[in-house]
Coordinates of N, CA and C in Angstrom, one line a residue:
K30 N -22.4 6.4 -24.5 CA -22.1 5.1 -25.0 C -22.4 4.0 -24.0
Q31 N -22.1 4.2 -22.7 CA -22.4 3.2 -21.7 C -23.8 2.9 -21.6
W32 N -24.7 3.9 -21.7 CA -26.1 3.7 -21.6 C -26.6 2.8 -22.8
Y33 N -26.1 3.1 -24.0 CA -26.4 2.3 -25.1 C -26.0 0.9 -25.0
Q34 N -24.7 0.7 -24.5 CA -24.2 -0.7 -24.4 C -25.0 -1.5 -23.3
R35 N -25.5 -0.8 -22.3 CA -26.4 -1.5 -21.3 C -27.6 -1.9 -22.0
R36 N -28.2 -1.0 -22.9 CA -29.4 -1.3 -23.6 C -29.2 -2.5 -24.5
V37 N -28.0 -2.6 -25.2 CA -27.7 -3.7 -26.1 C -27.6 -5.0 -25.3
A38 N -26.9 -4.9 -24.2 CA -26.8 -6.1 -23.3 C -28.1 -6.6 -22.8
I39 N -29.0 -5.7 -22.5 CA -30.3 -6.1 -22.0 C -31.1 -6.7 -23.1
T40 N -31.1 -6.1 -24.3 CA -31.8 -6.6 -25.5 C -31.3 -7.9 -25.9
A41 N -30.0 -8.2 -25.9 CA -29.5 -9.4 -26.4 C -29.4 -10.5 -25.2
G42 N -29.5 -10.0 -24.0 CA -29.4 -11.0 -22.9 C -30.4 -12.0 -22.9
G43 N -30.0 -13.3 -22.8 CA -30.9 -14.4 -22.7 C -31.4 -14.9 -24.1
V44 N -31.0 -14.2 -25.2 CA -31.5 -14.6 -26.5 C -30.8 -15.9 -26.9
H45 N -29.7 -16.2 -26.4 CA -29.0 -17.5 -26.7 C -29.8 -18.7 -26.1
L46 N -30.7 -18.4 -25.2 CA -31.5 -19.5 -24.6 C -32.9 -19.7 -25.4
S47 N -33.1 -18.9 -26.4 CA -34.4 -18.9 -27.1 C -34.7 -20.2 -27.7
E48 N -36.0 -20.6 -27.7 CA -36.4 -21.8 -28.4 C -36.3 -21.7 -29.9
E49 N -36.2 -20.5 -30.4 CA -36.1 -20.3 -31.9 C -34.9 -21.1 -32.5
W50 N -33.8 -21.3 -31.7 CA -32.6 -21.9 -32.2 C -32.8 -23.5 -32.3
V51 N -33.8 -24.0 -31.7 CA -34.0 -25.5 -31.7 C -35.4 -25.9 -32.2
V52 N -35.9 -25.0 -33.1 CA -37.2 -25.3 -33.7 C -37.2 -26.7 -34.4
D53 N -38.3 -27.4 -34.4 CA -38.4 -28.7 -35.0 C -37.9 -28.6 -36.4
E54 N -37.1 -29.6 -36.8 CA -36.6 -29.6 -38.2 C -37.7 -29.7 -39.3
G55 N -38.9 -30.3 -38.9 CA -40.0 -30.4 -39.9 C -40.8 -29.1 -40.0
A56 N -40.5 -28.1 -39.2 CA -41.3 -26.9 -39.2 C -41.0 -26.2 -40.6
V57 N -42.1 -25.7 -41.2 CA -42.0 -24.9 -42.4 C -42.3 -23.5 -42.1
F58 N -41.3 -22.7 -42.4 CA -41.4 -21.2 -42.2 C -40.4 -20.5 -43.0
S59 N -40.6 -19.2 -43.2 CA -39.6 -18.4 -43.8 C -39.1 -17.4 -42.8
P60 N -37.9 -17.6 -42.3 CA -37.4 -16.8 -41.2 C -37.3 -15.3 -41.5
S61 N -37.8 -14.6 -40.6 CA -37.6 -13.1 -40.7 C -36.9 -12.7 -39.4
P62 N -36.2 -11.6 -39.4 CA -35.4 -11.3 -38.2 C -36.3 -11.2 -37.0
L63 N -35.7 -11.7 -35.9 CA -36.4 -11.7 -34.6 C -36.4 -10.3 -34.0
T64 N -37.3 -10.2 -33.0 CA -37.4 -8.8 -32.4 C -36.2 -8.3 -31.8
Y65 N -35.3 -9.1 -31.1 CA -34.1 -8.6 -30.5 C -33.2 -7.9 -31.5
I66 N -33.1 -8.5 -32.7 CA -32.2 -8.0 -33.7 C -32.8 -6.8 -34.4
T67 N -34.1 -6.8 -34.6 CA -34.7 -5.6 -35.2 C -34.7 -4.4 -34.2
S68 N -34.8 -4.7 -32.9 CA -34.7 -3.6 -31.9 C -33.3 -3.0 -31.9
L69 N -32.3 -3.8 -32.0 CA -30.9 -3.3 -32.0 C -30.7 -2.5 -33.3
G70 N -31.2 -3.0 -34.4 CA -31.1 -2.3 -35.7 C -31.8 -1.0 -35.7
D71 N -33.0 -0.9 -35.1 CA -33.7 0.3 -34.9 C -32.9 1.4 -34.1
Y72 N -32.4 0.9 -33.0 CA -31.5 1.8 -32.2 C -30.4 2.4 -33.0
L73 N -29.7 1.5 -33.7 CA -28.5 1.9 -34.5 C -28.9 2.9 -35.6
L74 N -30.0 2.6 -36.2 CA -30.5 3.5 -37.4 C -30.9 4.9 -36.9
L75 N -31.3 5.0 -35.6 CA -31.7 6.3 -35.0 C -30.5 7.1 -34.5
L76 N -29.4 6.4 -34.3 CA -28.2 7.1 -33.8 C -27.8 8.3 -34.6
P77 N -27.7 8.3 -35.9 CA -27.2 9.4 -36.6 C -28.1 10.7 -36.3
Q78 N -29.4 10.5 -36.2 CA -30.3 11.6 -35.9 C -30.0 12.1 -34.5
Q79 N -29.8 11.2 -33.6 CA -29.6 11.6 -32.2 C -28.2 12.3 -32.0
L80 N -27.2 11.9 -32.8 CA -25.9 12.5 -32.7 C -25.8 13.8 -33.4
E81 N -26.6 14.1 -34.4 CA -26.5 15.3 -35.2 C -26.4 16.6 -34.4
P82 N -27.2 16.8 -33.3 CA -27.0 18.1 -32.6 C -25.6 18.2 -32.0
F83 N -24.9 17.1 -31.6 CA -23.6 17.2 -31.0 C -22.5 17.5 -32.0
F84 N -22.8 17.3 -33.3 CA -21.8 17.5 -34.3 C -22.1 18.6 -35.3
A85 N -23.3 19.2 -35.1 CA -23.7 20.3 -36.0 C -22.9 21.5 -35.8
E86 N -22.4 21.7 -34.6 CA -21.6 22.9 -34.4 C -20.3 22.5 -33.6
E87 N -19.4 23.4 -33.5 CA -18.2 23.1 -32.8 C -18.4 22.6 -31.4
N88 N -17.8 21.5 -31.0 CA -18.0 20.9 -29.7 C -16.6 20.5 -29.2
I89 N -15.9 21.4 -28.6 CA -14.5 21.2 -28.2 C -14.3 20.0 -27.3
P90 N -15.1 19.8 -26.2 CA -14.9 18.6 -25.4 C -15.1 17.3 -26.1
L91 N -16.1 17.3 -27.0 CA -16.4 16.0 -27.8 C -15.2 15.8 -28.8
D92 N -14.8 16.9 -29.4 CA -13.7 16.7 -30.4 C -12.4 16.2 -29.6
T93 N -12.2 16.7 -28.5 CA -11.0 16.3 -27.7 C -11.1 14.8 -27.3
A94 N -12.3 14.4 -26.9 CA -12.5 13.0 -26.5 C -12.3 12.1 -27.7
L95 N -12.8 12.5 -28.8 CA -12.7 11.6 -30.0 C -11.2 11.5 -30.5
I96 N -10.4 12.6 -30.2 CA -9.0 12.6 -30.6 C -8.3 11.5 -29.8
L97 N -8.7 11.3 -28.5 CA -8.1 10.4 -27.6 C -8.4 9.0 -27.8
V98 N -9.4 8.7 -28.7 CA -9.8 7.3 -28.9 C -8.9 6.7 -29.9
D99 N -8.5 5.4 -29.7 CA -7.7 4.7 -30.6 C -8.6 4.0 -31.6
F100 N -8.9 4.6 -32.7 CA -9.8 4.1 -33.7 C -9.3 2.9 -34.5
T101 N -8.0 2.7 -34.4 CA -7.4 1.6 -35.2 C -7.9 0.2 -34.8
Q102 N -8.6 0.1 -33.6 CA -9.1 -1.2 -33.2 C -10.4 -1.5 -33.9
F103 N -10.9 -0.6 -34.6 CA -12.2 -0.8 -35.4 C -11.9 -1.0 -36.8
P104 N -12.5 -2.0 -37.5 CA -12.2 -2.2 -38.9 C -12.5 -1.0 -39.8
G105 N -11.6 -0.7 -40.7 CA -11.9 0.4 -41.6 C -11.6 1.8 -41.0
M106 N -11.1 1.9 -39.8 CA -10.9 3.2 -39.2 C -9.5 3.5 -39.2
A107 N -9.2 4.8 -39.3 CA -7.8 5.3 -39.2 C -7.7 6.1 -37.9
Q108 N -6.5 6.3 -37.4 CA -6.3 7.1 -36.2 C -6.5 8.6 -36.4
D109 N -6.4 9.1 -37.6 CA -6.5 10.5 -37.9 C -8.0 11.0 -37.9
V110 N -8.9 10.3 -37.4 CA -10.3 10.7 -37.4 C -10.4 11.7 -36.2
E111 N -10.9 12.9 -36.5 CA -11.0 13.9 -35.5 C -12.4 14.5 -35.4
G112 N -13.1 14.4 -34.3 CA -14.4 15.1 -34.1 C -15.4 14.6 -35.1
D113 N -15.4 13.4 -35.5 CA -16.3 12.9 -36.6 C -17.4 12.0 -36.0
A114 N -18.6 12.4 -36.3 CA -19.8 11.6 -35.8 C -19.7 10.2 -36.3
F115 N -19.2 10.0 -37.5 CA -19.0 8.6 -38.1 C -18.1 7.8 -37.2
A116 N -17.1 8.4 -36.7 CA -16.2 7.6 -35.8 C -16.9 7.2 -34.6
W117 N -17.7 8.0 -34.0 CA -18.4 7.6 -32.8 C -19.5 6.6 -33.1
L118 N -20.2 6.7 -34.2 CA -21.2 5.8 -34.7 C -20.5 4.4 -34.9
T119 N -19.3 4.4 -35.5 CA -18.6 3.2 -35.8 C -18.2 2.5 -34.5
C120 N -17.8 3.2 -33.5 CA -17.4 2.6 -32.2 C -18.7 2.0 -31.6
V121 N -19.8 2.6 -31.6 CA -21.0 2.0 -31.0 C -21.4 0.8 -31.8
C122 N -21.4 0.9 -33.2 CA -21.8 -0.2 -34.0 C -20.9 -1.4 -33.8
Q123 N -19.6 -1.2 -33.7 CA -18.6 -2.3 -33.6 C -18.8 -2.9 -32.2
S124 N -19.1 -2.1 -31.2 CA -19.3 -2.6 -29.9 C -20.6 -3.5 -29.8
T125 N -21.6 -3.0 -30.6 CA -22.9 -3.8 -30.7 C -22.6 -5.1 -31.4
L126 N -21.8 -5.1 -32.5 CA -21.5 -6.4 -33.2 C -20.7 -7.3 -32.2
F127 N -19.9 -6.8 -31.4 CA -19.1 -7.6 -30.5 C -20.1 -8.3 -29.5
T128 N -21.1 -7.6 -29.0 CA -22.1 -8.1 -28.1 C -22.9 -9.2 -28.8
I129 N -23.3 -9.0 -30.1 CA -24.0 -9.9 -30.8 C -23.2 -11.2 -31.0
V130 N -21.9 -11.1 -31.3 CA -21.1 -12.2 -31.5 C -21.0 -13.0 -30.2
E131 N -20.8 -12.3 -29.1 CA -20.8 -13.0 -27.8 C -22.1 -13.8 -27.5
M132 N -23.3 -13.2 -27.9 CA -24.5 -13.8 -27.7 C -24.6 -15.1 -28.6
I133 N -24.2 -15.0 -29.8 CA -24.2 -16.1 -30.8 C -23.4 -17.2 -30.2
L134 N -22.2 -16.9 -29.7 CA -21.3 -18.0 -29.2 C -21.8 -18.6 -27.9
K135 N -22.8 -18.1 -27.3 CA -23.4 -18.7 -26.1 C -24.5 -19.7 -26.5
I136 N -25.0 -19.7 -27.8 CA -26.0 -20.6 -28.2 C -25.4 -22.0 -28.1
H137 N -26.2 -22.9 -27.5 CA -25.7 -24.3 -27.3 C -26.0 -25.2 -28.5
R138 N -27.1 -25.0 -29.1 CA -27.5 -25.9 -30.2 C -28.3 -25.1 -31.2
L139 N -28.1 -25.4 -32.5 CA -28.9 -24.9 -33.6 C -29.5 -26.0 -34.4
S140 N -30.8 -26.1 -34.5 CA -31.4 -27.0 -35.5 C -31.2 -26.4 -36.9
G141 N -31.6 -27.1 -37.9 CA -31.5 -26.6 -39.3 C -32.3 -25.3 -39.4
A142 N -33.6 -25.3 -38.8 CA -34.4 -24.1 -38.8 C -33.8 -23.0 -38.0
G143 N -33.2 -23.4 -36.9 CA -32.6 -22.4 -36.0 C -31.4 -21.7 -36.7
C144 N -30.7 -22.5 -37.5 CA -29.5 -22.0 -38.3 C -30.0 -21.0 -39.3
K145 N -31.2 -21.3 -40.0 CA -31.8 -20.4 -40.9 C -32.2 -19.1 -40.2
Q146 N -32.8 -19.3 -39.0 CA -33.2 -18.1 -38.3 C -32.0 -17.2 -37.9
L147 N -31.0 -17.8 -37.4 CA -29.8 -17.0 -37.0 C -29.2 -16.4 -38.3
T148 N -29.2 -17.1 -39.4 CA -28.7 -16.5 -40.6 C -29.5 -15.3 -41.0
A149 N -30.8 -15.3 -40.9 CA -31.6 -14.2 -41.2 C -31.3 -13.0 -40.2
D150 N -31.1 -13.3 -38.9 CA -30.8 -12.3 -38.0 C -29.4 -11.6 -38.3
V151 N -28.4 -12.4 -38.6 CA -27.1 -11.9 -39.0 C -27.2 -11.1 -40.3
A152 N -27.9 -11.5 -41.2 CA -28.1 -10.8 -42.5 C -28.8 -9.4 -42.2
Y153 N -29.7 -9.4 -41.3 CA -30.4 -8.2 -41.0 C -29.5 -7.2 -40.4
I154 N -28.7 -7.6 -39.4 CA -27.8 -6.6 -38.7 C -26.7 -6.2 -39.7
S155 N -26.3 -7.1 -40.6 CA -25.3 -6.8 -41.6 C -25.9 -5.7 -42.6
N156 N -27.1 -5.8 -42.9 CA -27.8 -4.8 -43.8 C -27.9 -3.4 -43.1
V157 N -28.1 -3.5 -41.8 CA -28.2 -2.2 -41.0 C -26.8 -1.6 -41.0
M158 N -25.8 -2.4 -40.8 CA -24.4 -1.8 -40.8 C -24.1 -1.2 -42.2
G159 N -24.5 -1.9 -43.3 CA -24.3 -1.4 -44.6 C -25.1 -0.1 -44.8
A160 N -26.3 0.0 -44.3 CA -27.0 1.3 -44.4 C -26.3 2.4 -43.7
L161 N -25.7 2.1 -42.6 CA -24.9 3.1 -41.8 C -23.5 3.3 -42.3
E162 N -23.1 2.5 -43.3 CA -21.8 2.6 -43.9 C -20.7 2.2 -42.9
V163 N -21.0 1.3 -42.0 CA -20.1 0.8 -41.0 C -19.6 -0.5 -41.4
P164 N -18.3 -0.7 -41.4 CA -17.7 -2.1 -41.8 C -18.1 -3.1 -40.8
L165 N -18.4 -4.3 -41.3 CA -18.7 -5.5 -40.4 C -17.4 -6.0 -39.7
S166 N -17.6 -6.5 -38.5 CA -16.5 -7.1 -37.8 C -16.1 -8.4 -38.6
R167 N -14.9 -8.8 -38.4 CA -14.5 -10.1 -39.1 C -15.3 -11.3 -38.5
D168 N -15.6 -11.3 -37.2 CA -16.3 -12.4 -36.6 C -17.7 -12.5 -37.2
I169 N -18.4 -11.4 -37.4 CA -19.7 -11.4 -38.0 C -19.7 -12.0 -39.4
V170 N -18.7 -11.5 -40.2 CA -18.5 -12.0 -41.5 C -18.3 -13.5 -41.5
D171 N -17.4 -14.0 -40.6 CA -17.0 -15.4 -40.5 C -18.2 -16.2 -40.1
I172 N -18.9 -15.7 -39.1 CA -20.1 -16.5 -38.6 C -21.1 -16.6 -39.7
S173 N -21.4 -15.6 -40.4 CA -22.3 -15.6 -41.5 C -21.9 -16.7 -42.5
R174 N -20.7 -16.7 -42.8 CA -20.1 -17.6 -43.8 C -20.3 -19.1 -43.3
L175 N -20.0 -19.3 -42.0 CA -20.1 -20.7 -41.5 C -21.5 -21.1 -41.4
L176 N -22.5 -20.2 -41.1 CA -23.9 -20.6 -41.0 C -24.4 -21.0 -42.4
S177 N -23.9 -20.4 -43.4 CA -24.4 -20.6 -44.8 C -23.8 -21.9 -45.4
L178 N -22.8 -22.5 -44.8 CA -22.2 -23.7 -45.4 C -22.9 -24.9 -44.9
P179 N -22.9 -26.0 -45.7 CA -23.4 -27.3 -45.1 C -22.4 -27.7 -43.9
I180 N -23.0 -28.3 -42.9 CA -22.2 -28.6 -41.7 C -20.9 -29.4 -42.0
D181 N -20.9 -30.3 -43.0 CA -19.7 -31.1 -43.3 C -18.6 -30.3 -44.0
Q182 N -18.9 -29.0 -44.4 CA -17.9 -28.2 -45.0 C -17.3 -27.1 -44.1
I183 N -17.7 -27.1 -42.8 CA -17.2 -26.1 -41.9 C -15.7 -26.2 -41.7
D184 N -15.2 -27.4 -41.7 CA -13.7 -27.5 -41.5 C -13.0 -27.8 -42.9
S185 N -13.6 -27.4 -44.0 CA -13.0 -27.6 -45.3 C -11.8 -26.6 -45.5
A186 N -11.1 -26.9 -46.6 CA -10.0 -26.0 -46.9 C -10.4 -24.6 -47.1
E187 N -11.6 -24.3 -47.6 CA -12.0 -23.0 -47.9 C -12.3 -22.2 -46.6
T188 N -12.4 -22.8 -45.5 CA -12.7 -22.1 -44.2 C -11.4 -22.0 -43.3
Q189 N -10.3 -22.4 -43.8 CA -9.1 -22.4 -42.9 C -8.6 -21.1 -42.5
N190 N -9.1 -20.0 -43.2 CA -8.7 -18.6 -42.8 C -9.6 -18.1 -41.7
I191 N -10.7 -18.9 -41.3 CA -11.6 -18.5 -40.2 C -11.0 -19.1 -38.9
P192 N -10.9 -18.3 -37.9 CA -10.3 -18.8 -36.6 C -10.9 -20.1 -36.2
K193 N -10.1 -21.0 -35.7 CA -10.5 -22.4 -35.3 C -11.5 -22.4 -34.2
Y194 N -11.5 -21.4 -33.3 CA -12.5 -21.4 -32.2 C -13.9 -21.1 -32.8
L195 N -14.0 -20.3 -33.8 CA -15.3 -20.0 -34.5 C -15.8 -21.2 -35.2
R196 N -14.9 -21.9 -36.0 CA -15.3 -23.1 -36.7 C -15.7 -24.1 -35.8
G197 N -15.0 -24.3 -34.7 CA -15.4 -25.4 -33.7 C -16.7 -25.1 -33.0
K198 N -16.9 -23.8 -32.6 CA -18.1 -23.5 -31.9 C -19.3 -23.6 -32.8
I199 N -19.3 -23.1 -34.0 CA -20.4 -23.2 -35.0 C -20.7 -24.6 -35.3
S200 N -19.6 -25.4 -35.5 CA -19.8 -26.8 -35.9 C -20.5 -27.5 -34.7
T201 N -20.0 -27.3 -33.5 CA -20.6 -27.9 -32.3 C -22.1 -27.5 -32.2
M202 N -22.4 -26.3 -32.4 CA -23.8 -25.8 -32.3 C -24.7 -26.5 -33.3
R203 N -24.2 -26.7 -34.5 CA -25.0 -27.2 -35.6 C -25.1 -28.8 -35.6
R204 N -24.3 -29.4 -34.8 CA -24.4 -30.9 -34.8 C -25.8 -31.4 -34.3
P205 N -26.3 -32.4 -35.0 CA -27.7 -32.8 -34.6 C -27.6 -33.4 -33.1
A206 N -28.7 -33.2 -32.4 CA -28.9 -33.7 -31.1 C -29.3 -35.2 -31.2
Y207 N -28.8 -36.0 -30.4 CA -29.2 -37.5 -30.4 C -29.9 -37.8 -29.2

């Protein structure tokens, strides 16, 4: 897991500084997911195949390690998961989502086009999680929702269930530069 997390950190490192987030407002394009997010998605989609040999037969050390993990910290997980490849996959996916959220929160400014780009990236990783049947983190769901709203609705009554720090950060990112 540590090797994979280093790979995620390297792949997402510096992405918050990308020029993609401040593309000229007049630019006409249809955003497709950027390379950093498709690379992460590819890694995640390959994990079930890579894990299969470890779970195809009885593996007592791995089963013991999984029993010791507190899976309740991950959305949709119960503590009674034992020796389950899905539990391990969920841990890696949730950790990846956490890293993506950290990267998003480091972005200083989003132009309108940059917001559309980030929305495409978040939608892509959300689809990957759906394909793997892994629940999305609340932060990713909230960020996706905030990116899709007009900027003047970020602090509306319908977003009050979203943590204030997320509303504030996304609102600040999306404010026009003067």
